[in-house]
Short mmCIF file of C-alpha atoms and ligand atoms in Angstrom, two decimals:
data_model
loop_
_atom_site.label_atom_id
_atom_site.label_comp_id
_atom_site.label_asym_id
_atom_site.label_seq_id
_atom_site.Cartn_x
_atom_site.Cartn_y
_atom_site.Cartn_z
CA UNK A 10 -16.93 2.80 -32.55
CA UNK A 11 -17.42 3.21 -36.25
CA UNK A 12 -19.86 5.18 -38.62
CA UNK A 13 -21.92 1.51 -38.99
CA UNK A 14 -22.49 2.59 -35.25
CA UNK A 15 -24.73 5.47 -36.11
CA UNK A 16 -28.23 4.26 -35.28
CA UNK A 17 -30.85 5.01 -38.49
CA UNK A 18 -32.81 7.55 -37.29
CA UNK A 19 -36.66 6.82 -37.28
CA UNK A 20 -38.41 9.93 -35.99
CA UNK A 21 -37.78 13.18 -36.67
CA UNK A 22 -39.64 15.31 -34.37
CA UNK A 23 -38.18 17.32 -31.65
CA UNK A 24 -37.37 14.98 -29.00
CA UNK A 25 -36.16 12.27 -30.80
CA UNK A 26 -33.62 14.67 -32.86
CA UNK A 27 -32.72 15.64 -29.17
CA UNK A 28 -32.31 12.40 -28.05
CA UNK A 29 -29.84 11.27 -30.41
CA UNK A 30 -27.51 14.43 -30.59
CA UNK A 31 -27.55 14.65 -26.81
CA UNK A 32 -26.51 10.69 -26.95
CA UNK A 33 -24.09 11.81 -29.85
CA UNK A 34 -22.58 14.62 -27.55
CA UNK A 35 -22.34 12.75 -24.25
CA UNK A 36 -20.14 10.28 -26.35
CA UNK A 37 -17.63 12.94 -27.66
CA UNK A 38 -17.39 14.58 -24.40
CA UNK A 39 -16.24 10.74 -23.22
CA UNK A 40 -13.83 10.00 -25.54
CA UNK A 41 -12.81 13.63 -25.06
CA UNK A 42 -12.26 13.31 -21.63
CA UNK A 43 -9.90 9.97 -21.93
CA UNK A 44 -7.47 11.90 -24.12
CA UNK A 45 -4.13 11.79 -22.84
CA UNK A 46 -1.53 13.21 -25.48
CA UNK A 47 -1.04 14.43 -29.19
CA UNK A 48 -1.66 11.42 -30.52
CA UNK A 49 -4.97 11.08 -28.43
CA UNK A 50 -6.03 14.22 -30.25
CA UNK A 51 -5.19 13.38 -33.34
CA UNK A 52 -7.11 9.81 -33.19
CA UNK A 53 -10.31 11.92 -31.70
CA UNK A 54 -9.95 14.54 -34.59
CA UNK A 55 -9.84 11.65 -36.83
CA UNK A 56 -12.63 9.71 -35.28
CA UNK A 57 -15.00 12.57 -34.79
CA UNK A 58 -14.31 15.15 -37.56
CA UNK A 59 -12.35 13.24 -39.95
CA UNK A 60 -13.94 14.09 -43.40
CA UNK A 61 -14.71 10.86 -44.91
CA UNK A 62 -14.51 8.41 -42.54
CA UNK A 63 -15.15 10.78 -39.17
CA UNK A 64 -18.51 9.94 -37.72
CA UNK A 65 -20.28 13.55 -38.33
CA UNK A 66 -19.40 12.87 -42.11
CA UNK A 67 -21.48 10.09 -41.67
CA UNK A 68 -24.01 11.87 -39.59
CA UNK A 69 -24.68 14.48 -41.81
CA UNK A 70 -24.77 11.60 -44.57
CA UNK A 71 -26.67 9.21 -43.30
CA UNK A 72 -29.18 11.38 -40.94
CA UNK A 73 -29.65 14.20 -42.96
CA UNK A 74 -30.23 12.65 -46.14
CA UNK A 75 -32.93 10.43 -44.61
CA UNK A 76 -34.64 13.21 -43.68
CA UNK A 77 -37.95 14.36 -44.01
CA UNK A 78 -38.02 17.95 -45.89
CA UNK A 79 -39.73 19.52 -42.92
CA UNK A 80 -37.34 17.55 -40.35
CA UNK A 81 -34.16 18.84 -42.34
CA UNK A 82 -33.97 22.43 -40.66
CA UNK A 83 -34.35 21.55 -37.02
CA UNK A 84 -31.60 18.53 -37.80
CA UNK A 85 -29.07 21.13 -39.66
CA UNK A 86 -29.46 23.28 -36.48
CA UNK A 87 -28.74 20.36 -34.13
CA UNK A 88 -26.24 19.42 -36.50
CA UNK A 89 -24.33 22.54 -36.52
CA UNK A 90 -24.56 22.36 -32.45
CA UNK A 91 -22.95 19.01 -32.23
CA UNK A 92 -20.19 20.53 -34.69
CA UNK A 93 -19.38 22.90 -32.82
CA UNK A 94 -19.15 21.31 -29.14
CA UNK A 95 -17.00 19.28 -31.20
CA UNK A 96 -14.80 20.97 -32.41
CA UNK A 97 -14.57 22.75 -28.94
CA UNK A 98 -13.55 19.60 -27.22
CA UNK A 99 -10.82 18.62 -29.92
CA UNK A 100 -9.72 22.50 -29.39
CA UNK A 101 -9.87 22.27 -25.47
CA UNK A 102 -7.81 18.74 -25.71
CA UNK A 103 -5.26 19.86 -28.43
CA UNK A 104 -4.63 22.96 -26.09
CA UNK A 105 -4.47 21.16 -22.84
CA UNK A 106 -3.05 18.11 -23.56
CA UNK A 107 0.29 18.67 -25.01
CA UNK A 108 0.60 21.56 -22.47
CA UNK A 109 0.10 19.43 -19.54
CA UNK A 110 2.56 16.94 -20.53
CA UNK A 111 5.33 20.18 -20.94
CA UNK A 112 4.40 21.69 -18.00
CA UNK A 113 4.69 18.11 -16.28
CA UNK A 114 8.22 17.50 -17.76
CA UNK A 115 8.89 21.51 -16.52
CA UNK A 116 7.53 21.66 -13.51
CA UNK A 117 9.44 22.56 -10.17
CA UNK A 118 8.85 22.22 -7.13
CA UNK A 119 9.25 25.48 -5.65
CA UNK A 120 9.31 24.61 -1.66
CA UNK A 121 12.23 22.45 -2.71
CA UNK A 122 15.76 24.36 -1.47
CA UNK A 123 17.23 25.08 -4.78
CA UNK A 124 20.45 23.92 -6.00
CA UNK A 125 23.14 25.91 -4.21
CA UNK A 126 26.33 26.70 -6.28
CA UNK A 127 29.44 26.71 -4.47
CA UNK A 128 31.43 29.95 -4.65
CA UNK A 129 35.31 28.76 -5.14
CA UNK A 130 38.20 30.23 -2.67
CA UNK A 131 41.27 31.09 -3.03
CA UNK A 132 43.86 27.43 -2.50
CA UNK A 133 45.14 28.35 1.11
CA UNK A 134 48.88 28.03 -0.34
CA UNK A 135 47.84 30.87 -2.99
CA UNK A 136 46.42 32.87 -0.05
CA UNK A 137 49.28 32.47 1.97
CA UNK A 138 51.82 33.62 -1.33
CA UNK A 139 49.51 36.02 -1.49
CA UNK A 140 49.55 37.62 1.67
CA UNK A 141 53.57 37.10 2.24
CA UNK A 142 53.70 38.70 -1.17
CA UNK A 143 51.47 41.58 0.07
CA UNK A 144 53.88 41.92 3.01
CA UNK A 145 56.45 43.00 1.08
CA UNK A 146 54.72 45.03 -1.01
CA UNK A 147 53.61 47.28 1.37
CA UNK A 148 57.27 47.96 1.92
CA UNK A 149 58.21 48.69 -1.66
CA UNK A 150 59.07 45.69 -3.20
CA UNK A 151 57.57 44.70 -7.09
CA UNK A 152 56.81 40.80 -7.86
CA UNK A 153 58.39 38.88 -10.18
CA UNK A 154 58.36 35.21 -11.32
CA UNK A 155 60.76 33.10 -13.34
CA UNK A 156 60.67 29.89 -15.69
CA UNK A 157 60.22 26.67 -13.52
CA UNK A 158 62.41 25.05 -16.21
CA UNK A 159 65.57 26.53 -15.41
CA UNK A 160 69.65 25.95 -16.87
CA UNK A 161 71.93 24.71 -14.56
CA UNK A 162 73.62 28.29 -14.69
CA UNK A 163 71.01 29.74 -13.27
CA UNK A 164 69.71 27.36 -10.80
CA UNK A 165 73.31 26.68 -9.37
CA UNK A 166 76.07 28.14 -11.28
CA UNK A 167 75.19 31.99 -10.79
CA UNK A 168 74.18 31.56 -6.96
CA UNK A 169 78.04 30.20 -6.65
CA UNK A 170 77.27 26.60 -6.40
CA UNK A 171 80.02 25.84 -8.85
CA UNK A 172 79.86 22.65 -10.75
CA UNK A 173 80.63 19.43 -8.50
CA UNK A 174 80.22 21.67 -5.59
CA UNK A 175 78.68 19.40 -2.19
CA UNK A 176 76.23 22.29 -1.62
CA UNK A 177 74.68 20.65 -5.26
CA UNK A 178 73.88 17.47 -3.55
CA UNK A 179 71.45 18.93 -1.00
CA UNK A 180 69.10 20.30 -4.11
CA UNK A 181 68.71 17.30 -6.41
CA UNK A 182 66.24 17.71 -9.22
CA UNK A 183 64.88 16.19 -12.43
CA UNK A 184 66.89 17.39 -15.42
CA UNK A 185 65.88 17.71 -19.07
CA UNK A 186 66.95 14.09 -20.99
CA UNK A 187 69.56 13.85 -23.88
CA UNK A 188 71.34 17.35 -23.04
CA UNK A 189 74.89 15.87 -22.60
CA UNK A 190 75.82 17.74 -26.04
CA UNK A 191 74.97 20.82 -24.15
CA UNK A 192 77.51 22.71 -22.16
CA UNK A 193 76.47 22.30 -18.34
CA UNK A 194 75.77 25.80 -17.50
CA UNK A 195 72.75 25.68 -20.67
CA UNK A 196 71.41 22.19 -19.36
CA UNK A 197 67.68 22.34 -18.25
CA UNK A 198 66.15 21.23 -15.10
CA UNK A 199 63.50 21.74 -12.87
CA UNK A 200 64.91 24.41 -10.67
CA UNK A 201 65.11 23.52 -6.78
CA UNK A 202 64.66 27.02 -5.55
CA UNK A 203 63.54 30.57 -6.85
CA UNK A 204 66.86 32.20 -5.84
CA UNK A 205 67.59 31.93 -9.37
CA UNK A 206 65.42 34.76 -10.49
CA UNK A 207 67.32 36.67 -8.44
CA UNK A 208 69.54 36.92 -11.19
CA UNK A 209 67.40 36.85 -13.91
CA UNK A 210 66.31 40.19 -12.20
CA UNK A 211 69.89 41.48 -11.64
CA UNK A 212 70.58 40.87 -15.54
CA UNK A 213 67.22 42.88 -16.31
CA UNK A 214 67.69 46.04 -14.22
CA UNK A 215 70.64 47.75 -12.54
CA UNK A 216 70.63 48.58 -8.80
CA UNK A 217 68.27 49.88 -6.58
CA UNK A 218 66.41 46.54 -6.63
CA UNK A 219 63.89 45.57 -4.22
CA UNK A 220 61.44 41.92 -5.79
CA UNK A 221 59.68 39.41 -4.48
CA UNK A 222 59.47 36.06 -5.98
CA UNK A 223 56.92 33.89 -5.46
CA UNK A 224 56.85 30.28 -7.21
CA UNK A 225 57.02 26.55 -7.50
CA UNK A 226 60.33 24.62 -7.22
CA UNK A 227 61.10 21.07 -7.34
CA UNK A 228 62.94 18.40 -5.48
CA UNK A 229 64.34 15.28 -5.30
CA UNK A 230 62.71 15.00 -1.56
CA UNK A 231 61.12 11.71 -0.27
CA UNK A 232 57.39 13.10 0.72
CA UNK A 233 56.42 13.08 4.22
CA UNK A 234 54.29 14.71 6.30
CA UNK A 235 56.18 17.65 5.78
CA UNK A 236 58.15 17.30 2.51
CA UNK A 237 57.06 17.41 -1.06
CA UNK A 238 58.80 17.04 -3.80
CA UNK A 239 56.80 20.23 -5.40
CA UNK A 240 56.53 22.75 -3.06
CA UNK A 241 56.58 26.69 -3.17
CA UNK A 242 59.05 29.54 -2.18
CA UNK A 243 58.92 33.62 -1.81
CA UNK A 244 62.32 34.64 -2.91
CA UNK A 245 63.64 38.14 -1.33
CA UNK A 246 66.12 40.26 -2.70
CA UNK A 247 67.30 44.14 -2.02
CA UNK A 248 70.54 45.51 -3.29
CA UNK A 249 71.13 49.29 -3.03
CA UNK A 250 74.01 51.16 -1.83
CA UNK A 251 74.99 50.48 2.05
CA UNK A 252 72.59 47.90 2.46
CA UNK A 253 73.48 46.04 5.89
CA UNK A 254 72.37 43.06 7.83
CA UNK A 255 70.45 45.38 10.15
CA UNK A 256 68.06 46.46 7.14
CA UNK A 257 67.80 42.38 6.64
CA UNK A 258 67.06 41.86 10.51
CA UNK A 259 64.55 44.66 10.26
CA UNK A 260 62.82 43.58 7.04
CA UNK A 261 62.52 40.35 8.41
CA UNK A 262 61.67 40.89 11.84
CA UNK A 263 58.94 43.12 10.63
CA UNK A 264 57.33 40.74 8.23
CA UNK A 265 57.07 37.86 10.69
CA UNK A 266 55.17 40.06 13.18
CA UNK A 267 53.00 40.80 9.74
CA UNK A 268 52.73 37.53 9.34
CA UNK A 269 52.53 35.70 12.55
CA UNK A 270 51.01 38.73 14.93
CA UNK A 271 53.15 41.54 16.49
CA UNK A 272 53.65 39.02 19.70
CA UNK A 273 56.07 37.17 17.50
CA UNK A 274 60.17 37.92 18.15
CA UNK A 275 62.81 36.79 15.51
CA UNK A 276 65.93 35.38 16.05
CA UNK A 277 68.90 34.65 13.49
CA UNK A 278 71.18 31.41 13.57
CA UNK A 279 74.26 31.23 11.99
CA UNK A 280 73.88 28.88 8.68
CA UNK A 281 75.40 28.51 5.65
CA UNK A 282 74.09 29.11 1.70
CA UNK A 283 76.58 29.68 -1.28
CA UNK A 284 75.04 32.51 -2.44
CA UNK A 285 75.31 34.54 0.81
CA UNK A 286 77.83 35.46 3.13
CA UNK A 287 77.07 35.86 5.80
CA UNK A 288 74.02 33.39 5.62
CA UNK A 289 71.69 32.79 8.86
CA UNK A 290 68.41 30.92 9.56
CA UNK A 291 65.34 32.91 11.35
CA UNK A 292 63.78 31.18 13.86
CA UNK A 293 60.88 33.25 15.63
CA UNK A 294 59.18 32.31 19.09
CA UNK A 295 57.08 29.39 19.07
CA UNK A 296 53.28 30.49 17.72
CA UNK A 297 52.04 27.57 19.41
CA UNK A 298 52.86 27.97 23.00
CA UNK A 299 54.51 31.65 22.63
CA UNK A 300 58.15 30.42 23.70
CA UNK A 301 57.37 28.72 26.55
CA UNK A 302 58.31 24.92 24.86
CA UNK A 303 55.79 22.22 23.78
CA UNK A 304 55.67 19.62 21.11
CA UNK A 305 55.54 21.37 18.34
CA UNK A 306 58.92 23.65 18.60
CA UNK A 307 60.50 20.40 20.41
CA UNK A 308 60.47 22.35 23.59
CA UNK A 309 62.80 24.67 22.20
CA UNK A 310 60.25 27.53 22.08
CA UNK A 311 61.52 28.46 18.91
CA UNK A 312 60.45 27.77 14.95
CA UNK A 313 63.05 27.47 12.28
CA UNK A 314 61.45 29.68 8.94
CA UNK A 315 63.27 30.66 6.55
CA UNK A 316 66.84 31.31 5.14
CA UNK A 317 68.55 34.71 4.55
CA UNK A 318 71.98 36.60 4.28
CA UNK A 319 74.14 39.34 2.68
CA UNK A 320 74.14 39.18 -1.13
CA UNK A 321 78.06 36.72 -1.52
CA UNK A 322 80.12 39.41 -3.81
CA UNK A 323 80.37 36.57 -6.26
CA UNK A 324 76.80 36.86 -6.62
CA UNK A 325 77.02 40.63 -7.92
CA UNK A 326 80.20 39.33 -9.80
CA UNK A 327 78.32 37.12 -12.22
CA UNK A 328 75.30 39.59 -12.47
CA UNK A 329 77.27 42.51 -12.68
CA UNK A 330 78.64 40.47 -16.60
CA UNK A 331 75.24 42.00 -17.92
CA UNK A 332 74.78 44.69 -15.57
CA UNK A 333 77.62 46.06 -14.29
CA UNK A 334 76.48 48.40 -11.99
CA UNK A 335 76.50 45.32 -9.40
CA UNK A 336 80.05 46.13 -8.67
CA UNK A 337 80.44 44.14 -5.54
CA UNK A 338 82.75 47.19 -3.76
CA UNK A 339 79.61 49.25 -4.82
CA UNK A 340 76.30 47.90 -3.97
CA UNK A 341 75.39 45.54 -1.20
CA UNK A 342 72.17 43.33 -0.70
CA UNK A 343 70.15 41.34 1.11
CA UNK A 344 68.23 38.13 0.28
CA UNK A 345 65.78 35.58 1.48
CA UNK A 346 63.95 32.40 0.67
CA UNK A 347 60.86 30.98 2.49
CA UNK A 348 58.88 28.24 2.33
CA UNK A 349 54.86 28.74 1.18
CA UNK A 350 53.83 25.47 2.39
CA UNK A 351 55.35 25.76 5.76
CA UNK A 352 54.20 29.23 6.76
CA UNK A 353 50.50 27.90 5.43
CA UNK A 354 50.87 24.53 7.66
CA UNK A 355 52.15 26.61 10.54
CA UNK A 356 49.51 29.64 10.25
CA UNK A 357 46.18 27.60 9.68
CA UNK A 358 47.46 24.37 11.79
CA UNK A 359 47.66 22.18 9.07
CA UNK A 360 50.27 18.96 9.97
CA UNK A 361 50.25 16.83 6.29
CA UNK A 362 51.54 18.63 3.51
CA UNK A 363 50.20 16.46 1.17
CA UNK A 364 46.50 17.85 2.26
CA UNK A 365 47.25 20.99 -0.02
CA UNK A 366 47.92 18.49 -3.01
CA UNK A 367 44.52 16.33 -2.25
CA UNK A 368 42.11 18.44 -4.05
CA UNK A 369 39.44 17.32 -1.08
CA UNK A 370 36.91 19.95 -1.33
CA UNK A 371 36.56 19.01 2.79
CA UNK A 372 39.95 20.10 3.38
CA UNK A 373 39.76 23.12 0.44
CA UNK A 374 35.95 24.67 1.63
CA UNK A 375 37.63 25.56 5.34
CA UNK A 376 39.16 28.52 3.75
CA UNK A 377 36.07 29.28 1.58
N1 DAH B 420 67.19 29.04 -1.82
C1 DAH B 420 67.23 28.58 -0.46
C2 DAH B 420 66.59 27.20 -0.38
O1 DAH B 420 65.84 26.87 -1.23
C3 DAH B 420 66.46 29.50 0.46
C4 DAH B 420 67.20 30.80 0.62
C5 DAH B 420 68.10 30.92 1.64
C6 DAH B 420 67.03 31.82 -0.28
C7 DAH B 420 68.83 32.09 1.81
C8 DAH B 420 67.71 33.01 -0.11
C9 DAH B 420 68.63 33.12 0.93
O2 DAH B 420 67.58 34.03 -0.95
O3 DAH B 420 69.31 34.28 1.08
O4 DAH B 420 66.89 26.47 0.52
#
């Protein structure tokens, strides 16, 4: 509708001036109602109020000036009226409109559930390093870690695996490229075990030593259901004056029952490790059928765990270059090395390894 729209008045009097503002009005309330966003406004604005196109311009031009003298008051006042409503509408439209449209785009739905956040939880192979670690150190013993890149001194030579020693073949690793200017005891690899920060510790602090190690190690291990070739240890090691296998049976025997509940007995196997002498293998009763034999201890009712034995004198030897307090006529020691992955698999009945590796929140949220 444009200005050209505006009817020429004819009468003045009191009705007719009623009749066409109230026409006038009921038209602006129309358009007002159809508005539907900011631009919506801004045509009606234009439209209605604009000042010299907007259609009470013309009003007040064409009407007004048309006008008798004695007509003009009573169509000022009517005027003014239809101004105002107006200008109400554009205010009630500019006010609602873009607000509706935010509070649209904003709106929630507050019966819906809401979004639920899921708390994280400890990885059940850090819970389980965790709670061996605790073990121990409710008997005394600090934590300590070591570099997963490790020399070959370290890793083997130190824990008297000689080089070319057999006892080398059963821990083969991925070694640092382009070394071979190195001598062999400063060549770098990925160590296979965390005995080595058993001397790392040794070299840092004389004797009485009591540690636990926890960490990663690596292997040259096909995977399987129960092998990976990253896996993690607990290393042990004590040293002190008179030190004896007994104090290793009893540290032992009383971190299994820790572990495994107080129902659990230990028993130790005669094995062999370079850097102990003598070296055994503890086996405790079967937690699956309590000794009694079934498929999972082969009907042996018994569990191989870990490895362990007296401290080998060439051990203290090579610490006892930096520190040499290790006098092997002087100190004696303990040690022990234990699986994380297959105390975790054992205690929460877990049978693939590679399930800690998966990252499937299915498998992770069970120990949430
Ligand atoms: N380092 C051994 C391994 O990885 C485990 C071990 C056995 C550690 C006996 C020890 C020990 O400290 O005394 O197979």
């Amino acid at each position: 509708m444009t200005n050209d729209s505006i009817l020429s008045l004819t009468a003045f009097d009191d009705d007719a001036l009623d009749k066409a503002f109230a026409a006038l009005e009921q038209q602006a309330r129309e358009a007002a109602a159809k508005i539907d966003g900011p631009e919506a406004v801004e045509a009606f604005r234009l439209e209605w109020l604009g000042r010299k196109q907007g259609r009470l311009t013309g009003v007040s031009g064409r009407w007004l000036k048309s006008a008798p003298a004695e007509a003009k008051k009573a169509l000022g006042v009517r005027f003014n009226a239809l101004k105002a409503k107006v200008e109400e509408l554009l205010e009630l439209a500019a006010g609602a409109g873009p607000n509706d449209a935010a509070l649209k785009a904003e709106a929630i739905d507050i019966t819906l559930p809401g979004t639920r956040r899921l708390t994280g939880a400890e990885h059940p192979i850090t819970r389980t390093l965790n709670e061996i670690v605790s073990v121990f150190a409710a008997l005394g013993y600090s934590v300590g870690v070591g570099p997963e890149v490790e020399t070959d001194f370290y890793n083997f030579e130190s824990m008297n695996f000689p080089p070319g020693h057999p006892a080398r073949d059963t821990q083969d690793t991925l070694v640092v490229a382009s070394q071979e200017r190195r001598p062999q005891r400063d060549r770098l690899l990925l160590r296979t075990h965390t005995s080595p920060v058993q001397m790392r510790t040794m070299e840092q602090q004389p004797p009485p030593v009591r540690i636990v190690i926890p960490g990663k190690v690596h292997r040259n291990d096909a995977a399987d259901a129960t092998h990976s070739p990253i896996f993690h240890q607990v290393e042990g090691l004590c040293v002190d004056a008179h030190i004896t296998f007994s104090d290793l049976k009893g540290t032992l025997d009383h971190a299994m029952k820790a572990l495994f509940g107080s129902a659990v007995k230990t028993r130790f196997f005669p094995s062999f490790f370079p850097f102990t002498e003598p070296s055994a293998d503890v086996q405790i009763s079967c937690i699956f059928c309590g000794g009694k034999g079934c498929r999972k201890c082969k009907q042996s009712g018994w569990i191989e765990l870990l490895g362990c034995g007296m401290v080998d004198p060439a051990v203290f030897a090579f610490a006892a270059e930096k520190q040499p307090a290790y006098d092997p006529t002087k100190v004696s020691g303990f040690a022990f090395g234990m699986g994380v992955e297959r105390i975790a698999m054992m205690k929460y009945g877990i049978s693939e390894i590679g399930q800690f590796y998966a990252g499937d929140v299915r498998f992770l949220g069970q120990f949430a």
